[in-house]
């Protein structure tokens, strides 16, 4: 399974765009990139998933360069409620059930 | 749909006791997993299942057993509780191999 590396923590002010980058140098051809968000005392919640180029949904965008060795989760105009831990996972359809989470990126949003 | 439910929410055990953490999902998902999360850490996979009757070990399976007799239920058994098993346990399910995982609210377990 591909190993991922993320910053341990990030700080932002409310209203700013936040970009969290995940490095996955040994990503396999069949691997997808998935991001989860976790609030304290809750289970993780799916944010977005992509394979290549750019994916956008109502809460975030995911940018994946051509070599797919990294990906960037973009959160537009964050609010205090976006303070959470964000996890980047990499795995294929054959490994989705045994993906493991790293320590993630702790995002702190302040006024 | 209730989604993924877990019981109990909180549990305190003495060292050596055994217990079963319950997990159920009503989304007809084939794939289910158990994770543990220690304070300040990410989630670590304990066991997972790709369908009824099929289970496999994850990253940290020692001290835990699972079974999957139905699609809906995926209980996690602690055989002989140890203080090192103090953690928050999350159950998750997924409708397809590459898809979104839905997590339960967690069970906070303390072993004294």
Coordinates of N, CA and C in Angstrom, one line a residue:
Chain A
X1 N 0.8 -1.2 0.0 CA 0.0 0.0 0.0 C 0.9 1.2 0.0
X2 N 0.5 2.3 -0.8 CA 1.3 3.5 -0.9 C 1.3 4.2 0.4
X3 N 2.5 4.7 0.8 CA 2.7 5.5 2.0 C 2.4 6.9 1.7
X4 N 1.8 7.6 2.6 CA 1.5 9.0 2.4 C 2.1 9.9 3.4
X5 N 2.5 11.1 3.0 CA 3.1 12.1 4.0 C 2.4 13.4 3.9
X6 N 1.9 13.9 5.0 CA 1.2 15.1 5.1 C 1.8 16.0 6.2
X7 N 1.6 17.3 6.1 CA 2.1 18.2 7.2 C 1.3 17.8 8.5
X8 N 1.9 17.9 9.6 CA 1.3 17.6 10.9 C 0.2 18.6 11.2
X9 N 0.4 19.8 11.0 CA -0.6 20.9 11.3 C -0.5 22.1 10.4
X10 N -1.6 22.8 10.3 CA -1.7 24.0 9.6 C -2.6 25.0 10.3
X11 N -2.3 26.2 10.2 CA -3.2 27.3 10.7 C -3.7 28.2 9.6
X12 N -4.9 28.7 9.8 CA -5.5 29.6 8.8 C -6.5 30.5 9.5
X13 N -6.7 31.6 8.8 CA -7.7 32.5 9.3 C -9.0 32.3 8.6
X14 N -10.1 32.6 9.2 CA -11.4 32.4 8.6 C -11.5 33.2 7.3
X15 N -12.1 32.6 6.3 CA -12.3 33.2 5.0 C -11.2 33.0 4.0
X16 N -10.1 32.4 4.4 CA -8.9 32.1 3.5 C -9.1 30.8 2.8
X17 N -8.4 30.6 1.7 CA -8.4 29.3 1.1 C -7.2 28.5 1.7
X18 N -7.5 27.2 2.0 CA -6.5 26.4 2.6 C -6.1 25.2 1.6
X19 N -4.9 25.0 1.4 CA -4.4 23.9 0.6 C -3.6 23.0 1.4
X20 N -3.9 21.7 1.5 CA -3.2 20.7 2.2 C -2.6 19.7 1.2
X21 N -1.3 19.6 1.2 CA -0.7 18.7 0.2 C -0.3 17.3 0.8
X22 N -0.5 16.3 0.1 CA -0.2 14.9 0.5 C 0.8 14.4 -0.5
X23 N 1.9 13.8 0.0 CA 2.9 13.2 -0.9 C 2.7 11.7 -0.9
X24 N 2.7 11.1 -2.1 CA 2.5 9.6 -2.2 C 3.3 9.1 -3.4
X25 N 4.6 9.1 -3.2 CA 5.6 8.8 -4.2 C 5.4 7.5 -4.9
X26 N 5.0 6.4 -4.1 CA 4.9 5.1 -4.7 C 3.5 4.7 -5.0
X27 N 2.7 5.7 -5.4 CA 1.3 5.4 -5.8 C 1.3 4.4 -7.0
X28 N 0.4 3.5 -6.9 CA 0.3 2.5 -8.0 C -0.7 2.9 -9.0
X29 N -0.6 2.3 -10.2 CA -1.5 2.7 -11.3 C -3.0 2.6 -11.0
X30 N -3.4 1.6 -10.2 CA -4.8 1.5 -9.9 C -5.3 2.2 -8.7
X31 N -4.4 3.0 -8.0 CA -4.7 3.6 -6.8 C -5.5 4.9 -7.0
X32 N -6.5 5.1 -6.1 CA -7.3 6.3 -6.0 C -6.7 7.1 -4.8
X33 N -7.0 8.4 -4.8 CA -6.7 9.3 -3.6 C -7.9 9.8 -3.0
X34 N -8.0 9.5 -1.7 CA -9.2 9.9 -1.0 C -8.9 10.7 0.3
X35 N -9.7 11.7 0.5 CA -9.5 12.6 1.7 C -10.7 12.4 2.6
X36 N -10.4 12.4 3.9 CA -11.4 12.3 5.0 C -11.2 13.5 6.0
X37 N -12.2 13.9 6.6 CA -12.2 14.9 7.7 C -12.7 14.3 9.0
X38 N -12.0 14.6 10.1 CA -12.5 14.1 11.4 C -12.5 15.2 12.4
X39 N -13.7 15.3 13.0 CA -13.8 16.2 14.1 C -13.6 15.5 15.4
X40 N -13.3 16.2 16.5 CA -13.0 15.5 17.8 C -14.2 14.6 18.2
X41 N -14.0 13.4 18.7 CA -15.0 12.5 19.2 C -15.9 12.0 18.1
X42 N -15.6 12.1 16.9 CA -16.4 11.6 15.8 C -15.6 10.7 14.9
X43 N -16.3 9.9 14.1 CA -15.6 9.1 13.1 C -15.3 10.0 11.9
X44 N -14.3 9.6 11.1 CA -14.0 10.3 9.9 C -15.1 10.4 8.9
X45 N -15.1 11.5 8.1 CA -16.2 11.7 7.1 C -15.5 11.9 5.8
X46 N -16.0 11.3 4.8 CA -15.5 11.4 3.4 C -15.7 12.8 2.9
X47 N -14.6 13.3 2.3 CA -14.7 14.6 1.6 C -14.7 14.5 0.1
X48 N -13.7 13.8 -0.4 CA -13.5 13.8 -1.9 C -12.6 12.7 -2.3
X49 N -12.7 12.3 -3.5 CA -11.9 11.2 -4.1 C -11.6 11.5 -5.5
X50 N -10.4 11.2 -5.9 CA -10.0 11.4 -7.3 C -8.9 10.4 -7.8
X51 N -8.8 10.4 -9.1 CA -7.7 9.6 -9.7 C -6.6 10.4 -10.4
X52 N -7.1 11.4 -11.2 CA -6.1 12.3 -11.8 C -6.8 13.6 -12.1
X53 N -6.0 14.6 -12.5 CA -6.4 16.0 -12.8 C -7.1 16.6 -11.6
X54 N -8.3 17.1 -11.8 CA -9.0 17.9 -10.8 C -10.4 17.4 -10.6
X55 N -10.8 17.3 -9.3 CA -12.1 16.9 -8.9 C -12.7 18.0 -8.0
X56 N -13.9 18.3 -8.2 CA -14.5 19.4 -7.3 C -15.9 18.9 -6.9
X57 N -16.2 19.1 -5.6 CA -17.6 18.9 -5.2 C -18.0 20.2 -4.4
X58 N -19.1 20.1 -3.6 CA -19.6 21.2 -3.0 C -18.8 21.7 -1.8
X59 N -17.8 20.9 -1.3 CA -17.1 21.3 -0.2 C -15.6 21.5 -0.4
X60 N -15.0 20.9 -1.5 CA -13.6 20.9 -1.7 C -13.2 20.6 -3.1
X61 N -12.0 20.9 -3.4 CA -11.4 20.5 -4.7 C -10.2 19.7 -4.4
X62 N -9.9 18.8 -5.4 CA -8.7 17.9 -5.2 C -7.9 18.0 -6.5
X63 N -6.7 18.4 -6.4 CA -5.8 18.6 -7.5 C -4.8 17.5 -7.5
X64 N -4.6 16.9 -8.7 CA -3.7 15.7 -8.8 C -2.9 16.0 -10.1
X65 N -1.5 16.2 -9.9 CA -0.7 16.4 -11.1 C -0.6 15.2 -11.9
X66 N 0.0 15.3 -13.1 CA 0.1 14.2 -14.1 C 0.9 13.0 -13.5
X67 N 1.9 13.3 -12.7 CA 2.7 12.1 -12.2 C 2.0 11.5 -11.0
X68 N 1.0 12.1 -10.5 CA 0.2 11.5 -9.4 C 1.0 11.2 -8.1
X69 N 2.2 11.8 -8.0 CA 3.0 11.5 -6.8 C 2.6 12.4 -5.6
X70 N 1.7 13.3 -5.8 CA 1.2 14.1 -4.8 C -0.2 14.5 -5.1
X71 N -0.9 15.1 -4.1 CA -2.2 15.6 -4.4 C -2.5 16.8 -3.4
X72 N -3.4 17.7 -3.7 CA -3.6 18.8 -2.9 C -5.1 19.0 -2.7
X73 N -5.5 19.0 -1.4 CA -6.9 19.2 -1.0 C -7.0 20.7 -0.9
X74 N -8.0 21.3 -1.5 CA -8.2 22.8 -1.4 C -9.6 23.0 -0.8
X75 N -9.6 23.8 0.3 CA -10.8 24.2 1.0 C -11.0 25.7 0.8
X76 N -12.0 26.1 0.0 CA -12.2 27.5 -0.2 C -12.8 28.2 0.9
X77 N -12.3 29.4 1.3 CA -13.0 30.2 2.3 C -13.3 29.4 3.6
X78 N -12.3 29.0 4.3 CA -12.6 28.2 5.5 C -13.3 29.0 6.5
X79 N -14.0 28.2 7.4 CA -14.7 28.8 8.5 C -14.2 28.1 9.8
X80 N -14.6 28.6 10.9 CA -14.2 28.0 12.2 C -14.6 26.5 12.2
X81 N -15.7 26.2 11.6 CA -16.2 24.8 11.6 C -15.4 23.9 10.8
X82 N -14.4 24.4 10.0 CA -13.5 23.5 9.3 C -12.3 23.1 10.1
X83 N -12.2 23.5 11.3 CA -11.2 23.1 12.2 C -11.4 21.6 12.5
X84 N -10.4 20.8 12.1 CA -10.5 19.3 12.1 C -9.2 18.7 11.7
X85 N -9.1 17.4 11.7 CA -8.0 16.7 11.2 C -8.4 16.1 9.8
X86 N -7.5 16.3 8.8 CA -7.7 15.9 7.5 C -6.7 14.7 7.1
X87 N -7.3 13.6 6.6 CA -6.5 12.5 6.3 C -6.5 12.2 4.7
X88 N -5.3 11.9 4.2 CA -5.1 11.5 2.8 C -4.9 10.0 2.8
X89 N -5.6 9.3 2.0 CA -5.4 7.9 1.8 C -5.2 7.5 0.4
X90 N -4.4 6.5 0.1 CA -4.2 6.1 -1.2 C -4.4 4.6 -1.3
X91 N -5.2 4.1 -2.2 CA -5.4 2.7 -2.3 C -6.2 2.4 -3.5
X92 N -6.2 1.1 -3.9 CA -7.0 0.7 -5.1 C -8.3 0.1 -4.7
X93 N -9.1 -0.3 -5.7 CA -10.4 -0.9 -5.4 C -10.2 -2.2 -4.7
X94 N -9.0 -2.8 -4.8 CA -8.8 -4.1 -4.2 C -8.3 -3.9 -2.8
X95 N -7.9 -2.7 -2.3 CA -7.4 -2.5 -1.0 C -8.2 -1.6 -0.2
X96 N -9.3 -1.1 -0.7 CA -10.1 -0.1 0.0 C -10.5 -0.5 1.4
X97 N -10.8 -1.8 1.6 CA -11.3 -2.2 2.9 C -10.1 -2.3 3.9
X98 N -8.9 -2.2 3.5 CA -7.8 -2.3 4.4 C -6.9 -1.1 4.4
X99 N -7.4 0.0 4.0 CA -6.7 1.2 4.0 C -6.4 1.6 5.4
X100 N -5.2 2.2 5.7 CA -4.9 2.7 7.0 C -4.7 4.2 6.9
X101 N -5.1 4.8 8.0 CA -5.0 6.3 8.1 C -3.6 6.6 8.8
X102 N -3.0 7.6 8.3 CA -1.8 8.2 9.0 C -2.2 9.1 10.1
X103 N -1.4 10.0 10.5 CA -1.7 10.9 11.6 C -2.5 12.1 11.1
X104 N -2.5 12.3 9.8 CA -3.3 13.4 9.2 C -2.7 14.8 9.5
X105 N -3.5 15.8 9.0 CA -3.1 17.2 9.1 C -4.1 17.9 10.0
X106 N -3.7 18.4 11.1 CA -4.6 19.1 12.0 C -4.7 20.6 11.6
X107 N -5.9 21.0 11.1 CA -6.1 22.3 10.6 C -6.8 23.1 11.7
X108 N -6.2 24.2 12.1 CA -6.8 25.1 13.1 C -7.2 26.4 12.4
X109 N -8.5 26.7 12.4 CA -9.0 28.0 11.8 C -9.4 29.0 12.9
X110 N -8.9 30.2 12.8 CA -9.2 31.2 13.8 C -9.7 32.5 13.1
X111 N -10.3 33.3 14.0 CA -10.9 34.6 13.4 C -9.8 35.5 13.1
Chain B
X1 N -32.4 5.8 6.8 CA -31.3 4.9 7.2 C -30.6 5.3 8.4
X2 N -30.3 4.4 9.3 CA -29.5 4.8 10.5 C -28.0 4.9 10.2
X3 N -27.6 4.3 9.1 CA -26.2 4.3 8.7 C -25.4 3.2 9.5
X4 N -24.3 3.6 10.1 CA -23.5 2.6 10.9 C -23.7 2.9 12.3
X5 N -24.1 1.9 13.1 CA -24.4 2.1 14.5 C -23.4 1.3 15.3
X6 N -23.0 1.8 16.4 CA -22.1 1.1 17.3 C -22.6 1.1 18.7
X7 N -22.5 0.0 19.4 CA -22.8 -0.1 20.9 C -21.8 -0.9 21.6
X8 N -21.4 -0.6 22.8 CA -21.9 0.6 23.5 C -21.1 1.9 23.1
X9 N -21.5 3.0 23.6 CA -20.8 4.3 23.4 C -19.5 4.3 24.3
X10 N -19.7 3.9 25.5 CA -18.6 3.9 26.5 C -18.6 2.5 27.2
X11 N -17.4 2.1 27.5 CA -17.2 0.9 28.3 C -15.9 0.9 29.1
X12 N -16.1 0.4 30.4 CA -14.9 0.3 31.2 C -14.7 -1.2 31.5
X13 N -13.6 -1.7 31.3 CA -13.3 -3.1 31.6 C -12.1 -3.3 32.5
X14 N -12.1 -4.4 33.3 CA -10.9 -4.7 34.0 C -10.0 -5.6 33.2
X15 N -8.7 -5.5 33.5 CA -7.8 -6.4 32.8 C -8.2 -7.8 32.9
X16 N -8.2 -8.5 31.7 CA -8.5 -9.9 31.6 C -10.0 -10.2 31.3
X17 N -10.8 -9.2 31.4 CA -12.2 -9.4 31.0 C -12.4 -9.4 29.5
X18 N -13.4 -10.0 29.0 CA -13.7 -10.1 27.6 C -15.0 -9.3 27.3
X19 N -15.2 -8.9 26.1 CA -16.4 -8.2 25.7 C -16.5 -8.1 24.2
X20 N -17.7 -7.8 23.7 CA -17.9 -7.7 22.3 C -18.4 -6.3 22.0
X21 N -17.8 -5.6 21.1 CA -18.2 -4.4 20.6 C -19.1 -4.6 19.3
X22 N -20.3 -4.1 19.3 CA -21.2 -4.3 18.3 C -21.2 -3.3 17.2
X23 N -21.3 -3.7 15.9 CA -21.4 -2.8 14.8 C -22.4 -3.3 13.8
X24 N -23.3 -2.4 13.4 CA -24.3 -2.8 12.4 C -24.5 -1.7 11.4
X25 N -24.8 -2.1 10.2 CA -25.1 -1.1 9.1 C -26.3 -1.5 8.3
X26 N -27.1 -0.6 7.9 CA -28.3 -0.9 7.2 C -28.3 -0.4 5.8
X27 N -27.1 -0.3 5.2 CA -27.0 0.2 3.8 C -26.6 -1.0 2.9
X28 N -26.7 -2.2 3.3 CA -26.4 -3.4 2.5 C -25.0 -3.3 1.9
X29 N -24.1 -2.8 2.7 CA -22.7 -2.7 2.3 C -22.0 -4.0 2.5
X30 N -21.1 -4.4 1.5 CA -20.4 -5.6 1.6 C -19.2 -5.4 2.5
X31 N -18.6 -4.3 2.4 CA -17.2 -4.1 3.1 C -17.4 -3.4 4.4
X32 N -16.8 -4.0 5.4 CA -16.8 -3.5 6.8 C -15.4 -3.6 7.4
X33 N -15.1 -2.6 8.3 CA -13.8 -2.6 8.9 C -13.9 -2.1 10.3
X34 N -12.9 -2.5 11.1 CA -12.8 -2.0 12.5 C -11.4 -1.3 12.6
X35 N -11.5 -0.1 13.2 CA -10.3 0.7 13.5 C -10.2 1.0 14.9
X36 N -9.0 1.3 15.4 CA -8.8 1.9 16.7 C -8.0 3.2 16.6
X37 N -8.4 4.1 17.5 CA -7.7 5.4 17.4 C -7.2 5.8 18.8
X38 N -5.9 5.8 19.0 CA -5.4 6.2 20.3 C -5.2 7.7 20.3
X39 N -5.2 8.3 21.5 CA -5.2 9.8 21.6 C -4.1 10.5 20.7
X40 N -4.5 11.4 19.9 CA -3.6 12.2 19.1 C -3.0 11.4 17.9
X41 N -3.6 10.3 17.7 CA -3.1 9.4 16.6 C -4.1 9.2 15.5
X42 N -3.6 8.7 14.4 CA -4.6 8.3 13.3 C -5.2 7.0 13.6
X43 N -6.1 6.6 12.7 CA -6.8 5.3 12.8 C -5.9 4.2 12.3
X44 N -6.0 3.1 13.1 CA -5.2 1.9 12.7 C -6.2 0.7 12.5
X45 N -6.1 0.0 11.4 CA -7.0 -1.0 11.0 C -6.8 -2.3 11.8
X46 N -7.8 -2.8 12.4 CA -7.7 -4.0 13.2 C -8.1 -5.2 12.4
X47 N -9.3 -5.3 11.9 CA -9.8 -6.4 11.0 C -10.7 -5.8 10.0
X48 N -10.9 -6.5 8.9 CA -11.9 -6.1 7.9 C -12.6 -7.3 7.3
X49 N -13.7 -7.0 6.6 CA -14.4 -8.0 5.9 C -14.9 -7.5 4.6
X50 N -14.8 -8.4 3.6 CA -15.2 -8.1 2.2 C -16.6 -8.7 1.9
X51 N -17.2 -9.3 2.9 CA -18.5 -9.9 2.7 C -18.8 -10.9 3.8
X52 N -20.1 -11.3 3.8 CA -20.5 -12.3 4.9 C -19.6 -13.5 4.8
X53 N -19.1 -14.0 5.9 CA -18.3 -15.2 6.0 C -16.8 -15.0 5.6
X54 N -16.4 -13.7 5.3 CA -15.0 -13.5 4.9 C -14.4 -12.4 5.7
X55 N -13.4 -12.7 6.5 CA -12.7 -11.7 7.2 C -11.2 -11.8 7.1
X56 N -10.5 -10.7 7.4 CA -9.0 -10.8 7.3 C -8.4 -9.8 8.2
X57 N -7.2 -9.9 8.5 CA -6.5 -9.1 9.5 C -6.0 -7.8 8.9
X58 N -6.0 -6.8 9.7 CA -5.5 -5.5 9.3 C -4.1 -5.3 10.0
X59 N -3.8 -4.1 10.3 CA -2.5 -3.7 10.8 C -2.2 -4.2 12.3
X60 N -3.3 -4.2 13.1 CA -3.1 -4.4 14.5 C -4.1 -5.5 15.0
X61 N -4.1 -6.7 14.6 CA -5.2 -7.7 14.9 C -5.0 -8.4 16.2
X62 N -3.9 -8.4 16.8 CA -3.6 -9.2 18.0 C -4.5 -8.8 19.2
X63 N -5.2 -9.8 19.8 CA -6.0 -9.5 20.9 C -7.5 -9.3 20.5
X64 N -7.8 -9.4 19.2 CA -9.1 -9.1 18.7 C -9.6 -10.3 17.8
X65 N -10.9 -10.6 17.9 CA -11.4 -11.5 16.9 C -12.6 -10.9 16.3
X66 N -12.9 -11.3 15.0 CA -14.1 -10.8 14.4 C -14.8 -12.0 13.7
X67 N -16.1 -11.8 13.4 CA -16.8 -12.7 12.5 C -17.8 -11.9 11.7
X68 N -18.3 -12.5 10.6 CA -19.2 -11.8 9.8 C -20.3 -12.8 9.3
X69 N -21.2 -13.1 10.1 CA -22.3 -14.1 9.8 C -23.4 -13.5 8.9
X70 N -23.6 -12.2 9.0 CA -24.6 -11.5 8.2 C -23.9 -10.3 7.5
X71 N -24.6 -9.8 6.5 CA -24.1 -8.6 5.8 C -24.1 -7.4 6.8
X72 N -25.2 -7.4 7.6 CA -25.4 -6.2 8.5 C -24.4 -6.0 9.7
X73 N -24.0 -7.1 10.2 CA -23.3 -7.1 11.5 C -21.9 -7.5 11.4
X74 N -21.0 -6.8 12.2 CA -19.6 -7.1 12.2 C -19.1 -6.9 13.6
X75 N -19.3 -7.8 14.5 CA -18.9 -7.6 15.9 C -17.4 -7.8 16.1
X76 N -16.8 -7.0 17.1 CA -15.4 -7.1 17.4 C -15.3 -7.6 18.8
X77 N -14.6 -8.7 19.0 CA -14.4 -9.3 20.3 C -13.0 -9.1 20.9
X78 N -13.0 -8.6 22.1 CA -11.8 -8.5 22.9 C -11.7 -9.8 23.7
X79 N -10.6 -10.5 23.5 CA -10.6 -11.8 24.2 C -10.2 -11.7 25.6
X80 N -9.2 -10.9 26.0 CA -8.7 -10.7 27.3 C -8.2 -9.3 27.4
X81 N -9.0 -8.4 27.9 CA -8.7 -7.0 27.8 C -7.4 -6.6 28.5
X82 N -6.6 -5.7 27.9 CA -5.4 -5.2 28.4 C -5.4 -3.7 28.4
X83 N -4.7 -3.1 29.3 CA -4.7 -1.6 29.3 C -4.2 -1.0 28.0
X84 N -3.4 -1.7 27.2 CA -3.0 -1.2 25.9 C -4.1 -1.2 24.9
X85 N -5.2 -1.8 25.2 CA -6.4 -1.7 24.3 C -7.3 -0.6 24.6
X86 N -7.0 0.2 25.6 CA -7.7 1.5 25.9 C -7.6 2.4 24.6
X87 N -8.7 2.7 24.1 CA -8.7 3.4 22.8 C -10.2 3.7 22.4
X88 N -10.3 4.5 21.3 CA -11.6 4.6 20.7 C -11.7 3.7 19.5
X89 N -12.8 3.0 19.4 CA -12.9 2.0 18.3 C -14.0 2.5 17.4
X90 N -13.7 2.5 16.1 CA -14.6 2.9 15.0 C -14.8 1.7 14.1
X91 N -16.1 1.6 13.7 CA -16.5 0.6 12.7 C -16.9 1.4 11.4
X92 N -16.6 0.9 10.3 CA -16.9 1.6 9.0 C -17.4 0.6 8.0
X93 N -18.2 1.1 7.1 CA -18.7 0.2 6.0 C -18.6 0.9 4.7
X94 N -18.5 0.2 3.6 CA -18.4 0.7 2.3 C -19.1 -0.1 1.3
X95 N -19.7 0.6 0.3 CA -20.6 -0.2 -0.7 C -19.8 -0.8 -1.8
X96 N -18.6 -0.3 -2.0 CA -17.8 -0.9 -3.1 C -16.3 -0.8 -2.7
X97 N -15.5 -1.5 -3.4 CA -14.1 -1.6 -2.9 C -13.4 -0.3 -2.9
X98 N -13.7 0.5 -3.8 CA -12.9 1.8 -3.9 C -13.6 3.0 -3.4
X99 N -14.8 2.8 -2.8 CA -15.6 3.9 -2.5 C -15.5 4.4 -1.1
X100 N -16.4 5.4 -0.8 CA -16.5 6.1 0.4 C -16.8 5.1 1.6
X101 N -16.0 5.3 2.7 CA -16.3 4.6 3.9 C -17.2 5.4 4.8
X102 N -18.2 4.8 5.4 CA -19.1 5.4 6.3 C -18.7 4.9 7.7
X103 N -18.5 5.9 8.6 CA -18.0 5.5 10.0 C -19.1 5.6 11.0
X104 N -19.1 4.8 12.0 CA -20.0 4.9 13.1 C -19.5 5.9 14.1
X105 N -20.2 6.2 15.2 CA -19.9 7.2 16.1 C -18.7 6.8 17.1
X106 N -18.4 5.6 17.1 CA -17.3 5.1 17.9 C -17.7 4.6 19.3
X107 N -16.8 3.7 19.9 CA -16.9 3.2 21.2 C -15.7 3.6 22.0
X108 N -15.8 4.3 23.1 CA -14.7 4.7 23.9 C -14.5 3.6 24.9
X109 N -13.4 2.9 24.9 CA -13.1 1.8 25.8 C -11.9 2.1 26.7
X110 N -12.1 1.9 28.0 CA -11.1 2.1 29.0 C -10.8 0.7 29.7
X111 N -9.6 0.3 29.7 CA -9.2 -0.9 30.4 C -8.3 -0.6 31.6
X112 N -8.8 -1.0 32.8 CA -8.0 -0.6 34.0 C -7.3 -1.8 34.6

